[in-house]
Every structure is written in structure tokens, then in C-alpha cells.
Amino acid sequence: MLILVAHGTRSAAGLSTISVIAEAVSQRVGPLRVAFVDVLGPNPAELLADAGEPAVVMPAFLAAGYHVHTDLPMRIAESGHVRTTVTRALGPDAVLAAVMRERLRQAGWCPRDAVVMAAAGSSDLRARRDVYCAAKMLADLLGEVHLAFVATGAPRVPDVTRLLRRAGRRRIFIAPYLLAEGLFHDCLSECAATGVAAPLGAHPGVVDLIAARFARVEHSGGALRAGVAVYD
């Protein structure tokens, strides 16, 4: 059994994006189930409890914080399923940086324009390190990136855009480090930026990356070990 685990959202557009991603990945790797750690069901424990076969779980999170390191292992233990492998989280990855650059170009960004990478944020230090790594990957492609947060952490996105305006930057674009539409992406429209790029979404690069995570475990031979979560 292959399970893609997402956060969960009340946004119909965000949920649709997750569904499109899952469908596209399933065309590459075979039947795929989707679980959520918050807001929606089913949760991973519910799917794993009914699984009579080895399972590979892919956390569709852009940074590995509480949900990846604590919440998901708890759900796996709760399910009683003893043949579960967990891949590494979706991000950070250079592929995602390339997708953000493409989304910026689609939004009208040019190389002279300022870029604010907007992440949801987390109080988990491991997740924050992942986000800083993602920002560096984007900066390697663009040359200048200002990291800011939408919900948890500082500096906040509106504060960074205001500082850039005061510094004389006339054109400012926001690169959302978000997988899908939802409340966080909606908030970015209020940040007085020149443009806000689309989330990573069901970009072919995202689909390829998720499919590769599943394929790596399935083709590794003997990677599924009882009670062990393996991060590649």
C-alpha cells in the first residue's frame, strides 16, 4: 500500500490540488491512498489499520517538523501496522526551488525584482532549518531571496514587503513555499506585493519528486522492516 500524507485543509481548491497530485502520482507508481494529519480524514492510522500488506508512507510536507517526526510515527504506532516505511519529507529539495522559480516567472517576476519566499512557519527548529535550506536553494537560482513567514515565526511577510518598499524596491514578488491553495496563500494577497506566485501545486516537478520517493523505497529491496520508519 502506498499512502500520501498531507496536512489537510478546509479549502476546496487546496483539497482539489492534493487530489490532482495524488492522481498524477498514482499514474506513475500504482494505486495510491491519501491521508491527512489534521482537519480532514482519513488519518494515517485509519488507513494503516486496514492494510494487510507492507506500506510506504510519503509525508507531503515542505519541512520536517512535528507532523513528520512526532505526529506521523504516533499514528503509525496507533495503527498497529508493523510493516511501514516512511520516506523523507517532500521538502526541502532543489526541484521545489526550480518549481518556485517557474511559478514566479508565470506571475510576472523578472530578475531585477525583489523576491520574498513565504513559508507557513513552525516552532519546530528542525522544520525551521529545512525552510532556511529551501530559501538558500531558491537564492542559488535567483541571487536574492528574503525569507518571511505567514503564520509562525519572524519576520512576517507584510513586514518584509514594507521594508523592501522603504528601501526603494518598486517591484516585489512573493514566492509561496506552500504546496496548495488555502488560508495561508489567501493571506499573501494582502501583503502589498507586486505579484504573488501560485503555490507549488500539481507541477510536473512536484509529481516527479513524490513518485521518485515512492519508487526509491519500492525498488530498494528489503527496505520494509517491521516497525521501522526509514528516511531516504
mmCIF file of C-alpha atoms in Angstrom:
data_model
loop_
_atom_site.group_PDB
_atom_site.id
_atom_site.type_symbol
_atom_site.label_atom_id
_atom_site.label_comp_id
_atom_site.label_asym_id
_atom_site.label_seq_id
_atom_site.Cartn_x
_atom_site.Cartn_y
_atom_site.Cartn_z
ATOM 1 C CA MET A 1 0.000 0.000 0.000
ATOM 2 C CA LEU A 2 1.213 3.493 -0.903
ATOM 3 C CA ILE A 3 -0.022 6.391 1.233
ATOM 4 C CA LEU A 4 0.493 10.089 0.569
ATOM 5 C CA VAL A 5 0.089 12.063 3.802
ATOM 6 C CA ALA A 6 -0.863 15.750 3.629
ATOM 7 C CA HIS A 7 -1.721 18.273 6.321
ATOM 8 C CA GLY A 8 -5.380 18.781 5.492
ATOM 9 C CA THR A 9 -7.278 21.937 4.583
ATOM 10 C CA ARG A 10 -10.806 23.319 4.525
ATOM 11 C CA SER A 11 -10.049 24.979 1.188
ATOM 12 C CA ALA A 12 -11.850 23.274 -1.677
ATOM 13 C CA ALA A 13 -9.155 24.477 -4.072
ATOM 14 C CA GLY A 14 -6.402 23.161 -1.806
ATOM 15 C CA LEU A 15 -8.084 19.788 -1.434
ATOM 16 C CA SER A 16 -8.546 19.610 -5.197
ATOM 17 C CA THR A 17 -4.819 20.240 -5.685
ATOM 18 C CA ILE A 18 -3.928 17.356 -3.358
ATOM 19 C CA SER A 19 -6.318 15.113 -5.271
ATOM 20 C CA VAL A 20 -4.778 16.089 -8.611
ATOM 21 C CA ILE A 21 -1.285 15.436 -7.266
ATOM 22 C CA ALA A 22 -2.299 12.036 -5.906
ATOM 23 C CA GLU A 23 -3.935 11.035 -9.175
ATOM 24 C CA ALA A 24 -0.889 12.081 -11.198
ATOM 25 C CA VAL A 25 1.477 10.204 -8.869
ATOM 26 C CA SER A 26 -0.703 7.084 -8.974
ATOM 27 C CA GLN A 27 -0.309 7.003 -12.737
ATOM 28 C CA ARG A 28 3.443 6.650 -12.160
ATOM 29 C CA VAL A 29 3.613 4.292 -9.187
ATOM 30 C CA GLY A 30 0.269 2.497 -8.969
ATOM 31 C CA PRO A 31 -2.719 2.731 -6.608
ATOM 32 C CA LEU A 32 -2.272 5.449 -4.012
ATOM 33 C CA ARG A 33 -4.274 6.393 -0.924
ATOM 34 C CA VAL A 34 -4.339 9.855 0.676
ATOM 35 C CA ALA A 35 -4.393 10.527 4.417
ATOM 36 C CA PHE A 36 -4.375 13.742 6.446
ATOM 37 C CA VAL A 37 -2.859 14.589 9.829
ATOM 38 C CA ASP A 38 -5.271 17.443 10.598
ATOM 39 C CA VAL A 39 -8.647 18.964 9.645
ATOM 40 C CA LEU A 40 -9.756 16.060 7.425
ATOM 41 C CA GLY A 41 -9.856 12.277 7.422
ATOM 42 C CA PRO A 42 -8.891 9.596 6.988
ATOM 43 C CA ASN A 43 -5.798 9.857 9.132
ATOM 44 C CA PRO A 44 -2.785 7.575 8.530
ATOM 45 C CA ALA A 45 -3.700 5.247 11.401
ATOM 46 C CA GLU A 46 -7.112 4.549 9.872
ATOM 47 C CA LEU A 47 -5.627 3.556 6.526
ATOM 48 C CA LEU A 48 -2.803 1.507 8.016
ATOM 49 C CA ALA A 49 -5.113 -0.367 10.392
ATOM 50 C CA ASP A 50 -6.873 -1.860 7.364
ATOM 51 C CA ALA A 51 -3.681 -2.634 5.455
ATOM 52 C CA GLY A 52 -2.788 -6.287 5.222
ATOM 53 C CA GLU A 53 0.364 -5.607 3.245
ATOM 54 C CA PRO A 54 3.593 -3.627 3.654
ATOM 55 C CA ALA A 55 3.004 0.123 3.430
ATOM 56 C CA VAL A 56 5.097 3.030 2.183
ATOM 57 C CA VAL A 57 4.137 6.421 3.594
ATOM 58 C CA MET A 58 5.225 9.659 1.925
ATOM 59 C CA PRO A 59 4.861 12.849 4.045
ATOM 60 C CA ALA A 60 3.885 15.649 1.643
ATOM 61 C CA PHE A 61 5.377 18.326 3.903
ATOM 62 C CA LEU A 62 7.820 21.001 2.775
ATOM 63 C CA ALA A 63 9.709 20.841 6.071
ATOM 64 C CA ALA A 64 10.101 18.004 8.556
ATOM 65 C CA GLY A 65 8.781 19.251 11.886
ATOM 66 C CA TYR A 66 6.258 17.988 14.431
ATOM 67 C CA HIS A 67 3.935 16.275 11.972
ATOM 68 C CA VAL A 68 6.763 14.283 10.379
ATOM 69 C CA HIS A 69 8.885 13.490 13.433
ATOM 70 C CA THR A 70 6.184 13.059 16.084
ATOM 71 C CA ASP A 71 2.610 13.028 14.828
ATOM 72 C CA LEU A 72 3.100 10.578 11.959
ATOM 73 C CA PRO A 73 5.131 7.988 13.966
ATOM 74 C CA MET A 74 2.447 8.152 16.681
ATOM 75 C CA ARG A 75 -0.243 7.437 14.109
ATOM 76 C CA ILE A 76 1.737 4.513 12.712
ATOM 77 C CA ALA A 77 2.181 3.048 16.209
ATOM 78 C CA GLU A 78 -1.510 3.590 16.917
ATOM 79 C CA SER A 79 -2.462 1.620 13.811
ATOM 80 C CA GLY A 80 -0.586 -1.493 14.937
ATOM 81 C CA HIS A 81 0.807 -1.879 11.421
ATOM 82 C CA VAL A 82 4.337 -3.272 11.715
ATOM 83 C CA ARG A 83 5.495 -3.201 8.099
ATOM 84 C CA THR A 84 5.555 0.521 7.405
ATOM 85 C CA THR A 85 8.301 2.550 5.771
ATOM 86 C CA VAL A 86 8.225 6.350 5.838
ATOM 87 C CA THR A 87 10.120 8.196 3.107
ATOM 88 C CA ARG A 88 11.771 11.549 3.702
ATOM 89 C CA ALA A 89 9.511 14.591 3.580
ATOM 90 C CA LEU A 90 8.808 16.336 0.290
ATOM 91 C CA GLY A 91 11.000 19.341 1.047
ATOM 92 C CA PRO A 92 13.447 20.884 1.006
ATOM 93 C CA ASP A 93 14.639 19.886 -2.439
ATOM 94 C CA ALA A 94 16.269 21.663 -5.369
ATOM 95 C CA VAL A 95 13.377 20.518 -7.559
ATOM 96 C CA LEU A 96 10.971 22.592 -5.475
ATOM 97 C CA ALA A 97 13.215 25.645 -5.814
ATOM 98 C CA ALA A 98 13.062 25.263 -9.587
ATOM 99 C CA VAL A 99 9.271 24.998 -9.427
ATOM 100 C CA MET A 100 9.078 28.197 -7.341
ATOM 101 C CA ARG A 101 11.212 29.997 -9.916
ATOM 102 C CA GLU A 102 8.844 28.892 -12.673
ATOM 103 C CA ARG A 103 5.809 29.989 -10.658
ATOM 104 C CA LEU A 104 7.436 33.404 -10.148
ATOM 105 C CA ARG A 105 8.028 33.800 -13.867
ATOM 106 C CA GLN A 106 4.396 32.903 -14.532
ATOM 107 C CA ALA A 107 3.390 35.660 -12.094
ATOM 108 C CA GLY A 108 5.423 38.267 -13.990
ATOM 109 C CA TRP A 109 8.665 38.268 -11.993
ATOM 110 C CA CYS A 110 11.864 39.482 -13.684
ATOM 111 C CA PRO A 111 15.454 39.010 -12.459
ATOM 112 C CA ARG A 112 15.668 42.629 -11.205
ATOM 113 C CA ASP A 113 12.641 42.217 -8.939
ATOM 114 C CA ALA A 114 12.816 41.520 -5.203
ATOM 115 C CA VAL A 115 11.601 38.115 -4.029
ATOM 116 C CA VAL A 116 10.095 37.200 -0.672
ATOM 117 C CA MET A 117 9.849 33.459 -0.058
ATOM 118 C CA ALA A 118 6.781 32.992 2.132
ATOM 119 C CA ALA A 119 6.714 29.886 4.325
ATOM 120 C CA ALA A 120 3.970 28.886 6.729
ATOM 121 C CA GLY A 121 6.446 28.755 9.609
ATOM 122 C CA SER A 122 6.913 26.432 12.562
ATOM 123 C CA SER A 123 8.082 26.486 16.160
ATOM 124 C CA ASP A 124 9.997 23.261 15.488
ATOM 125 C CA LEU A 125 13.693 24.009 14.995
ATOM 126 C CA ARG A 126 14.115 21.104 12.579
ATOM 127 C CA ALA A 127 11.375 22.473 10.355
ATOM 128 C CA ARG A 128 12.853 25.965 10.502
ATOM 129 C CA ARG A 129 16.241 24.603 9.408
ATOM 130 C CA ASP A 130 14.546 22.937 6.462
ATOM 131 C CA VAL A 131 12.870 26.209 5.476
ATOM 132 C CA TYR A 132 16.167 28.111 5.643
ATOM 133 C CA CYS A 133 17.681 25.400 3.444
ATOM 134 C CA ALA A 134 14.821 25.807 0.956
ATOM 135 C CA ALA A 135 15.369 29.582 0.889
ATOM 136 C CA LYS A 136 19.062 29.072 0.144
ATOM 137 C CA MET A 137 18.191 26.723 -2.714
ATOM 138 C CA LEU A 138 15.915 29.374 -4.195
ATOM 139 C CA ALA A 139 18.581 32.048 -3.684
ATOM 140 C CA ASP A 140 21.064 29.867 -5.552
ATOM 141 C CA LEU A 141 18.744 30.174 -8.556
ATOM 142 C CA LEU A 142 17.654 33.803 -8.211
ATOM 143 C CA GLY A 143 20.543 35.534 -6.472
ATOM 144 C CA GLU A 144 18.459 37.346 -3.834
ATOM 145 C CA VAL A 145 15.699 35.938 -1.644
ATOM 146 C CA HIS A 146 14.163 37.368 1.531
ATOM 147 C CA LEU A 147 12.654 34.694 3.771
ATOM 148 C CA ALA A 148 9.496 35.525 5.709
ATOM 149 C CA PHE A 149 6.694 33.653 7.436
ATOM 150 C CA VAL A 150 2.923 33.649 7.107
ATOM 151 C CA ALA A 151 1.828 32.209 10.457
ATOM 152 C CA THR A 152 4.583 31.180 12.891
ATOM 153 C CA GLY A 153 7.945 32.878 13.180
ATOM 154 C CA ALA A 154 9.556 36.173 12.268
ATOM 155 C CA PRO A 155 9.934 38.190 10.179
ATOM 156 C CA ARG A 156 6.394 38.174 8.843
ATOM 157 C CA VAL A 157 5.678 38.577 5.140
ATOM 158 C CA PRO A 158 3.925 42.003 5.364
ATOM 159 C CA ASP A 159 6.806 43.398 7.439
ATOM 160 C CA VAL A 160 9.413 42.296 4.901
ATOM 161 C CA THR A 161 7.484 43.713 1.954
ATOM 162 C CA ARG A 162 7.144 47.062 3.764
ATOM 163 C CA LEU A 163 10.880 47.161 4.495
ATOM 164 C CA LEU A 164 11.669 46.446 0.865
ATOM 165 C CA ARG A 165 9.319 49.268 -0.237
ATOM 166 C CA ARG A 166 11.056 51.680 2.116
ATOM 167 C CA ALA A 167 14.391 50.574 0.695
ATOM 168 C CA GLY A 168 13.204 51.668 -2.743
ATOM 169 C CA ARG A 169 12.271 48.318 -4.254
ATOM 170 C CA ARG A 170 9.386 49.076 -6.592
ATOM 171 C CA ARG A 171 8.618 45.547 -7.727
ATOM 172 C CA ILE A 172 8.286 42.802 -5.116
ATOM 173 C CA PHE A 173 7.100 39.275 -5.784
ATOM 174 C CA ILE A 174 6.130 36.637 -3.274
ATOM 175 C CA ALA A 175 7.169 33.029 -3.838
ATOM 176 C CA PRO A 176 4.897 30.882 -1.653
ATOM 177 C CA TYR A 177 6.662 27.893 -0.138
ATOM 178 C CA LEU A 178 3.276 26.207 0.077
ATOM 179 C CA LEU A 179 2.057 23.028 -1.542
ATOM 180 C CA ALA A 180 -1.541 24.049 -2.208
ATOM 181 C CA GLU A 181 -4.081 26.853 -2.017
ATOM 182 C CA GLY A 182 -5.686 27.670 1.315
ATOM 183 C CA LEU A 183 -5.789 30.220 4.114
ATOM 184 C CA PHE A 184 -2.044 30.901 4.099
ATOM 185 C CA HIS A 185 -1.919 31.567 0.365
ATOM 186 C CA ASP A 186 -5.021 33.765 0.591
ATOM 187 C CA CYS A 187 -3.294 35.901 3.241
ATOM 188 C CA LEU A 188 -0.463 36.728 0.844
ATOM 189 C CA SER A 189 -2.760 38.793 -1.371
ATOM 190 C CA GLU A 190 -2.919 41.354 1.457
ATOM 191 C CA CYS A 191 0.853 41.911 1.609
ATOM 192 C CA ALA A 192 1.027 44.792 -0.912
ATOM 193 C CA ALA A 193 3.351 42.913 -3.242
ATOM 194 C CA THR A 194 3.532 43.467 -6.987
ATOM 195 C CA GLY A 195 2.569 39.849 -7.524
ATOM 196 C CA VAL A 196 2.012 36.604 -5.670
ATOM 197 C CA ALA A 197 3.041 33.401 -7.399
ATOM 198 C CA ALA A 198 0.909 30.271 -7.311
ATOM 199 C CA PRO A 199 1.701 27.533 -4.793
ATOM 200 C CA LEU A 200 3.877 24.616 -5.880
ATOM 201 C CA GLY A 201 0.702 22.691 -6.685
ATOM 202 C CA ALA A 202 0.480 19.784 -9.097
ATOM 203 C CA HIS A 203 3.511 20.906 -11.100
ATOM 204 C CA PRO A 204 5.139 18.012 -13.005
ATOM 205 C CA GLY A 205 8.284 18.543 -10.961
ATOM 206 C CA VAL A 206 6.347 18.005 -7.722
ATOM 207 C CA VAL A 207 4.665 14.904 -9.128
ATOM 208 C CA ASP A 208 8.003 13.505 -10.310
ATOM 209 C CA LEU A 209 9.587 14.133 -6.915
ATOM 210 C CA ILE A 210 6.838 12.348 -4.989
ATOM 211 C CA ALA A 211 6.825 9.434 -7.417
ATOM 212 C CA ALA A 212 10.603 9.128 -7.050
ATOM 213 C CA ARG A 213 10.297 8.970 -3.257
ATOM 214 C CA PHE A 214 7.889 6.032 -3.518
ATOM 215 C CA ALA A 215 9.875 4.295 -6.244
ATOM 216 C CA ARG A 216 13.133 4.521 -4.332
ATOM 217 C CA VAL A 217 11.689 2.604 -1.388
ATOM 218 C CA GLU A 218 9.840 0.045 -3.504
ATOM 219 C CA HIS A 219 12.910 -0.703 -5.629
ATOM 220 C CA SER A 220 15.409 -0.774 -2.760
ATOM 221 C CA GLY A 221 14.771 -4.433 -1.957
ATOM 222 C CA GLY A 222 14.143 -5.373 1.648
ATOM 223 C CA ALA A 223 13.654 -1.787 2.784
ATOM 224 C CA LEU A 224 10.384 -2.620 4.527
ATOM 225 C CA ARG A 225 11.346 -3.677 8.030
ATOM 226 C CA ALA A 226 8.954 -4.340 10.855
ATOM 227 C CA GLY A 227 8.302 -1.300 12.983
ATOM 228 C CA VAL A 228 10.978 0.857 11.381
ATOM 229 C CA ALA A 229 10.452 4.203 9.665
ATOM 230 C CA VAL A 230 13.195 4.657 7.094
ATOM 231 C CA TYR A 231 14.054 8.130 5.776
ATOM 232 C CA ASP A 232 15.952 8.065 2.487
#
